[in-house]
Amino acid sequence: MTGRELRLNKIDSLLGPGMNIHRNPLNGRNFEYISEDPLLTGRICAAQVKAMAKSEIGSTIKHFCGNNQEVGRSTSDSVMSERCLREIYLKGFEIAVKEGGARSVMTTYGSVNGLWTAGSYDLCTTILRKEWGFDGFVVSDCGAIGVMNWQHRVVNSLEEAAALGINSGCDLECGGTYREKLVAAVKMGLVSEQAIDKALTRVLTARFKLGEFDPIELVPYNH
């Protein structure tokens, strides 16, 4: 029904499903997420992704990963062992990618083990693409490039933040300044045009699969 509703309103992609793990009943977005169990979360999310695909609707599974609180989520650092990360906080995403065929993944505002997620090569490239075979695109949370620069202070400028995102495998910034800052980052030698071309190719490939560039059928407006 979600897929049908989006298609009816000429929307080709959903910023969801949300699938972070329920850790505390007071978390402000538990209503949006699925459960406290990674296997159940992954299976339900995969079913949602496949069902929406029947209406040619793309899914952006989020937030990748470790975003399990709302208070201070833009500055929080989720510290955990690799076993905990893989068995609890990554497992649902892995199932949604491998079994559900998710076309895009949204990263978080915060960091995991000290690494800002949209600037983590380990998460966005090594695990997601190389290990799981993900062939879609990765998008940051809204304005997260600025969050990394202004709040995390792991870089000294928005240009460096944008370059780190692209070089790590984050192809798109949601509602931010990627376009302008990447032009400057190329001129500064922080990122190559080839890296940007690769990111753009992944984004456009997903868009073509969704039929975004197909002719639009105009529907007459009736009072």
mmCIF file with all atom_site columns, C-alpha atoms in Angstrom, residues 48-174:
data_model
loop_
_atom_site.group_PDB
_atom_site.id
_atom_site.type_symbol
_atom_site.label_atom_id
_atom_site.label_alt_id
_atom_site.label_comp_id
_atom_site.label_asym_id
_atom_site.label_entity_id
_atom_site.label_seq_id
_atom_site.pdbx_PDB_ins_code
_atom_site.Cartn_x
_atom_site.Cartn_y
_atom_site.Cartn_z
_atom_site.occupancy
_atom_site.B_iso_or_equiv
_atom_site.pdbx_formal_charge
_atom_site.auth_seq_id
_atom_site.auth_comp_id
_atom_site.auth_asym_id
_atom_site.auth_atom_id
_atom_site.pdbx_PDB_model_num
ATOM 1   C CA . GLN A 1 48  ? 8.711  -4.000  2.683  1.00 0.00 ? 48  GLN A CA 1
ATOM 2   C CA . VAL A 1 49  ? 11.453 -3.191  0.161  1.00 0.00 ? 49  VAL A CA 1
ATOM 3   C CA . LYS A 1 50  ? 10.381 -5.992  -2.199 1.00 0.00 ? 50  LYS A CA 1
ATOM 4   C CA . ALA A 1 51  ? 6.704  -5.045  -1.916 1.00 0.00 ? 51  ALA A CA 1
ATOM 5   C CA . MET A 1 52  ? 7.369  -1.387  -2.754 1.00 0.00 ? 52  MET A CA 1
ATOM 6   C CA . ALA A 1 53  ? 9.498  -2.464  -5.709 1.00 0.00 ? 53  ALA A CA 1
ATOM 7   C CA . LYS A 1 54  ? 6.378  -4.034  -7.237 1.00 0.00 ? 54  LYS A CA 1
ATOM 8   C CA . SER A 1 55  ? 5.094  -0.469  -7.636 1.00 0.00 ? 55  SER A CA 1
ATOM 9   C CA . GLU A 1 56  ? 8.518  0.628   -8.968 1.00 0.00 ? 56  GLU A CA 1
ATOM 10  C CA . ILE A 1 57  ? 9.274  2.488   -5.754 1.00 0.00 ? 57  ILE A CA 1
ATOM 11  C CA . GLY A 1 58  ? 12.829 2.685   -4.450 1.00 0.00 ? 58  GLY A CA 1
ATOM 12  C CA . SER A 1 59  ? 13.645 2.240   -0.770 1.00 0.00 ? 59  SER A CA 1
ATOM 13  C CA . THR A 1 60  ? 16.276 4.095   1.235  1.00 0.00 ? 60  THR A CA 1
ATOM 14  C CA . ILE A 1 61  ? 16.940 1.943   4.281  1.00 0.00 ? 61  ILE A CA 1
ATOM 15  C CA . LYS A 1 62  ? 18.169 3.969   7.245  1.00 0.00 ? 62  LYS A CA 1
ATOM 16  C CA . HIS A 1 63  ? 20.040 4.966   9.344  1.00 0.00 ? 63  HIS A CA 1
ATOM 17  C CA . PHE A 1 64  ? 23.251 3.099   8.581  1.00 0.00 ? 64  PHE A CA 1
ATOM 18  C CA . CYS A 1 65  ? 24.174 2.400   11.338 1.00 0.00 ? 65  CYS A CA 1
ATOM 19  C CA . GLY A 1 66  ? 24.087 2.514   15.141 1.00 0.00 ? 66  GLY A CA 1
ATOM 20  C CA . ASN A 1 67  ? 21.571 5.393   15.264 1.00 0.00 ? 67  ASN A CA 1
ATOM 21  C CA . ASN A 1 68  ? 19.631 4.099   18.258 1.00 0.00 ? 68  ASN A CA 1
ATOM 22  C CA . GLN A 1 69  ? 18.841 7.290   20.169 1.00 0.00 ? 69  GLN A CA 1
ATOM 23  C CA . GLU A 1 70  ? 17.378 10.659  19.228 1.00 0.00 ? 70  GLU A CA 1
ATOM 24  C CA . VAL A 1 71  ? 18.832 12.879  21.949 1.00 0.00 ? 71  VAL A CA 1
ATOM 25  C CA . GLY A 1 72  ? 22.193 14.118  20.713 1.00 0.00 ? 72  GLY A CA 1
ATOM 26  C CA . ARG A 1 73  ? 22.149 11.834  17.705 1.00 0.00 ? 73  ARG A CA 1
ATOM 27  C CA . SER A 1 74  ? 24.184 14.283  15.647 1.00 0.00 ? 74  SER A CA 1
ATOM 28  C CA . THR A 1 75  ? 27.051 14.205  18.138 1.00 0.00 ? 75  THR A CA 1
ATOM 29  C CA . SER A 1 76  ? 26.775 10.718  19.643 1.00 0.00 ? 76  SER A CA 1
ATOM 30  C CA . ASP A 1 77  ? 29.414 8.059   19.054 1.00 0.00 ? 77  ASP A CA 1
ATOM 31  C CA . SER A 1 78  ? 28.202 4.452   19.098 1.00 0.00 ? 78  SER A CA 1
ATOM 32  C CA . VAL A 1 79  ? 31.108 2.474   20.545 1.00 0.00 ? 79  VAL A CA 1
ATOM 33  C CA . MET A 1 80  ? 30.935 -1.308  20.216 1.00 0.00 ? 80  MET A CA 1
ATOM 34  C CA . SER A 1 81  ? 32.898 -4.427  19.338 1.00 0.00 ? 81  SER A CA 1
ATOM 35  C CA . GLU A 1 82  ? 32.963 -5.731  15.777 1.00 0.00 ? 82  GLU A CA 1
ATOM 36  C CA . ARG A 1 83  ? 30.929 -8.771  16.821 1.00 0.00 ? 83  ARG A CA 1
ATOM 37  C CA . CYS A 1 84  ? 28.246 -6.571  18.384 1.00 0.00 ? 84  CYS A CA 1
ATOM 38  C CA . LEU A 1 85  ? 28.253 -4.317  15.312 1.00 0.00 ? 85  LEU A CA 1
ATOM 39  C CA . ARG A 1 86  ? 27.873 -7.175  12.856 1.00 0.00 ? 86  ARG A CA 1
ATOM 40  C CA . GLU A 1 87  ? 25.447 -9.373  14.802 1.00 0.00 ? 87  GLU A CA 1
ATOM 41  C CA . ILE A 1 88  ? 23.087 -6.646  16.030 1.00 0.00 ? 88  ILE A CA 1
ATOM 42  C CA . TYR A 1 89  ? 23.425 -3.287  14.307 1.00 0.00 ? 89  TYR A CA 1
ATOM 43  C CA . LEU A 1 90  ? 24.458 -4.357  10.796 1.00 0.00 ? 90  LEU A CA 1
ATOM 44  C CA . LYS A 1 91  ? 22.565 -7.635  10.466 1.00 0.00 ? 91  LYS A CA 1
ATOM 45  C CA . GLY A 1 92  ? 19.193 -6.086  9.581  1.00 0.00 ? 92  GLY A CA 1
ATOM 46  C CA . PHE A 1 93  ? 20.773 -3.919  6.899  1.00 0.00 ? 93  PHE A CA 1
ATOM 47  C CA . GLU A 1 94  ? 22.618 -6.912  5.479  1.00 0.00 ? 94  GLU A CA 1
ATOM 48  C CA . ILE A 1 95  ? 19.364 -8.863  5.152  1.00 0.00 ? 95  ILE A CA 1
ATOM 49  C CA . ALA A 1 96  ? 17.567 -5.889  3.595  1.00 0.00 ? 96  ALA A CA 1
ATOM 50  C CA . VAL A 1 97  ? 20.335 -5.553  0.999  1.00 0.00 ? 97  VAL A CA 1
ATOM 51  C CA . LYS A 1 98  ? 20.856 -9.231  0.185  1.00 0.00 ? 98  LYS A CA 1
ATOM 52  C CA . GLU A 1 99  ? 17.260 -10.476 0.428  1.00 0.00 ? 99  GLU A CA 1
ATOM 53  C CA . GLY A 1 100 ? 15.299 -7.285  -0.178 1.00 0.00 ? 100 GLY A CA 1
ATOM 54  C CA . GLY A 1 101 ? 17.394 -5.698  -2.907 1.00 0.00 ? 101 GLY A CA 1
ATOM 55  C CA . ALA A 1 102 ? 17.418 -2.228  -1.325 1.00 0.00 ? 102 ALA A CA 1
ATOM 56  C CA . ARG A 1 103 ? 18.448 0.394   -3.896 1.00 0.00 ? 103 ARG A CA 1
ATOM 57  C CA . SER A 1 104 ? 19.782 3.064   -1.554 1.00 0.00 ? 104 SER A CA 1
ATOM 58  C CA . VAL A 1 105 ? 21.103 3.373   1.984  1.00 0.00 ? 105 VAL A CA 1
ATOM 59  C CA . MET A 1 106 ? 21.112 6.452   4.230  1.00 0.00 ? 106 MET A CA 1
ATOM 60  C CA . THR A 1 107 ? 23.913 6.964   6.738  1.00 0.00 ? 107 THR A CA 1
ATOM 61  C CA . THR A 1 108 ? 23.601 8.636   10.148 1.00 0.00 ? 108 THR A CA 1
ATOM 62  C CA . TYR A 1 109 ? 24.510 11.982  11.657 1.00 0.00 ? 109 TYR A CA 1
ATOM 63  C CA . GLY A 1 110 ? 26.634 10.404  14.349 1.00 0.00 ? 110 GLY A CA 1
ATOM 64  C CA . SER A 1 111 ? 29.678 8.183   14.320 1.00 0.00 ? 111 SER A CA 1
ATOM 65  C CA . VAL A 1 112 ? 30.494 4.537   14.997 1.00 0.00 ? 112 VAL A CA 1
ATOM 66  C CA . ASN A 1 113 ? 33.672 3.839   16.948 1.00 0.00 ? 113 ASN A CA 1
ATOM 67  C CA . GLY A 1 114 ? 34.872 7.362   16.294 1.00 0.00 ? 114 GLY A CA 1
ATOM 68  C CA . LEU A 1 115 ? 34.260 7.347   12.531 1.00 0.00 ? 115 LEU A CA 1
ATOM 69  C CA . TRP A 1 116 ? 31.553 9.587   11.060 1.00 0.00 ? 116 TRP A CA 1
ATOM 70  C CA . THR A 1 117 ? 29.361 7.131   9.150  1.00 0.00 ? 117 THR A CA 1
ATOM 71  C CA . ALA A 1 118 ? 29.049 9.086   5.869  1.00 0.00 ? 118 ALA A CA 1
ATOM 72  C CA . GLY A 1 119 ? 32.836 9.381   5.895  1.00 0.00 ? 119 GLY A CA 1
ATOM 73  C CA . SER A 1 120 ? 33.513 5.752   6.804  1.00 0.00 ? 120 SER A CA 1
ATOM 74  C CA . TYR A 1 121 ? 35.074 3.764   3.980  1.00 0.00 ? 121 TYR A CA 1
ATOM 75  C CA . ASP A 1 122 ? 34.716 0.611   6.085  1.00 0.00 ? 122 ASP A CA 1
ATOM 76  C CA . LEU A 1 123 ? 30.927 0.984   6.279  1.00 0.00 ? 123 LEU A CA 1
ATOM 77  C CA . CYS A 1 124 ? 30.041 2.583   2.930  1.00 0.00 ? 124 CYS A CA 1
ATOM 78  C CA . THR A 1 125 ? 32.429 0.646   0.730  1.00 0.00 ? 125 THR A CA 1
ATOM 79  C CA . THR A 1 126 ? 34.158 -2.337  2.374  1.00 0.00 ? 126 THR A CA 1
ATOM 80  C CA . ILE A 1 127 ? 31.132 -3.835  4.154  1.00 0.00 ? 127 ILE A CA 1
ATOM 81  C CA . LEU A 1 128 ? 28.217 -2.504  2.114  1.00 0.00 ? 128 LEU A CA 1
ATOM 82  C CA . ARG A 1 129 ? 29.575 -2.879  -1.411 1.00 0.00 ? 129 ARG A CA 1
ATOM 83  C CA . LYS A 1 130 ? 32.480 -5.307  -1.273 1.00 0.00 ? 130 LYS A CA 1
ATOM 84  C CA . GLU A 1 131 ? 31.125 -7.759  1.303  1.00 0.00 ? 131 GLU A CA 1
ATOM 85  C CA . TRP A 1 132 ? 27.370 -7.533  0.666  1.00 0.00 ? 132 TRP A CA 1
ATOM 86  C CA . GLY A 1 133 ? 27.416 -6.796  -3.070 1.00 0.00 ? 133 GLY A CA 1
ATOM 87  C CA . PHE A 1 134 ? 25.305 -3.624  -2.774 1.00 0.00 ? 134 PHE A CA 1
ATOM 88  C CA . ASP A 1 135 ? 25.081 -1.893  -6.170 1.00 0.00 ? 135 ASP A CA 1
ATOM 89  C CA . GLY A 1 136 ? 22.864 1.078   -5.335 1.00 0.00 ? 136 GLY A CA 1
ATOM 90  C CA . PHE A 1 137 ? 23.836 4.464   -3.952 1.00 0.00 ? 137 PHE A CA 1
ATOM 91  C CA . VAL A 1 138 ? 24.563 5.796   -0.490 1.00 0.00 ? 138 VAL A CA 1
ATOM 92  C CA . VAL A 1 139 ? 23.047 9.079   0.711  1.00 0.00 ? 139 VAL A CA 1
ATOM 93  C CA . SER A 1 140 ? 23.915 11.003  3.864  1.00 0.00 ? 140 SER A CA 1
ATOM 94  C CA . ASP A 1 141 ? 21.338 12.119  6.387  1.00 0.00 ? 141 ASP A CA 1
ATOM 95  C CA . CYS A 1 142 ? 20.017 15.605  5.673  1.00 0.00 ? 142 CYS A CA 1
ATOM 96  C CA . GLY A 1 143 ? 22.802 18.183  5.896  1.00 0.00 ? 143 GLY A CA 1
ATOM 97  C CA . ALA A 1 144 ? 25.176 15.694  7.513  1.00 0.00 ? 144 ALA A CA 1
ATOM 98  C CA . ILE A 1 145 ? 28.198 17.103  5.703  1.00 0.00 ? 145 ILE A CA 1
ATOM 99  C CA . GLY A 1 146 ? 27.764 20.308  7.688  1.00 0.00 ? 146 GLY A CA 1
ATOM 100 C CA . VAL A 1 147 ? 27.232 18.328  10.883 1.00 0.00 ? 147 VAL A CA 1
ATOM 101 C CA . MET A 1 148 ? 30.563 16.579  10.400 1.00 0.00 ? 148 MET A CA 1
ATOM 102 C CA . ASN A 1 149 ? 32.323 19.897  9.877  1.00 0.00 ? 149 ASN A CA 1
ATOM 103 C CA . TRP A 1 150 ? 30.627 22.017  12.529 1.00 0.00 ? 150 TRP A CA 1
ATOM 104 C CA . GLN A 1 151 ? 29.922 19.529  15.304 1.00 0.00 ? 151 GLN A CA 1
ATOM 105 C CA . HIS A 1 152 ? 32.294 16.591  14.902 1.00 0.00 ? 152 HIS A CA 1
ATOM 106 C CA . ARG A 1 153 ? 35.184 18.800  13.769 1.00 0.00 ? 153 ARG A CA 1
ATOM 107 C CA . VAL A 1 154 ? 36.951 15.844  12.152 1.00 0.00 ? 154 VAL A CA 1
ATOM 108 C CA . VAL A 1 155 ? 37.712 18.123  9.212  1.00 0.00 ? 155 VAL A CA 1
ATOM 109 C CA . ASN A 1 156 ? 38.386 21.829  8.902  1.00 0.00 ? 156 ASN A CA 1
ATOM 110 C CA . SER A 1 157 ? 36.026 22.804  6.104  1.00 0.00 ? 157 SER A CA 1
ATOM 111 C CA . LEU A 1 158 ? 32.897 21.796  4.208  1.00 0.00 ? 158 LEU A CA 1
ATOM 112 C CA . GLU A 1 159 ? 35.072 21.094  1.178  1.00 0.00 ? 159 GLU A CA 1
ATOM 113 C CA . GLU A 1 160 ? 37.095 18.546  3.139  1.00 0.00 ? 160 GLU A CA 1
ATOM 114 C CA . ALA A 1 161 ? 33.887 17.032  4.530  1.00 0.00 ? 161 ALA A CA 1
ATOM 115 C CA . ALA A 1 162 ? 32.378 16.661  1.041  1.00 0.00 ? 162 ALA A CA 1
ATOM 116 C CA . ALA A 1 163 ? 35.587 15.109  -0.290 1.00 0.00 ? 163 ALA A CA 1
ATOM 117 C CA . LEU A 1 164 ? 35.751 12.652  2.608  1.00 0.00 ? 164 LEU A CA 1
ATOM 118 C CA . GLY A 1 165 ? 32.171 11.603  1.936  1.00 0.00 ? 165 GLY A CA 1
ATOM 119 C CA . ILE A 1 166 ? 32.733 10.940  -1.773 1.00 0.00 ? 166 ILE A CA 1
ATOM 120 C CA . ASN A 1 167 ? 36.076 9.217   -1.222 1.00 0.00 ? 167 ASN A CA 1
ATOM 121 C CA . SER A 1 168 ? 34.493 6.955   1.396  1.00 0.00 ? 168 SER A CA 1
ATOM 122 C CA . GLY A 1 169 ? 31.575 5.912   -0.822 1.00 0.00 ? 169 GLY A CA 1
ATOM 123 C CA . CYS A 1 170 ? 28.788 8.320   0.170  1.00 0.00 ? 170 CYS A CA 1
ATOM 124 C CA . ASP A 1 171 ? 27.423 9.306   -3.241 1.00 0.00 ? 171 ASP A CA 1
ATOM 125 C CA . LEU A 1 172 ? 24.870 11.960  -2.365 1.00 0.00 ? 172 LEU A CA 1
ATOM 126 C CA . GLU A 1 173 ? 24.118 14.431  0.404  1.00 0.00 ? 173 GLU A CA 1
ATOM 127 C CA . CYS A 1 174 ? 20.486 14.806  1.395  1.00 0.00 ? 174 CYS A CA 1
#
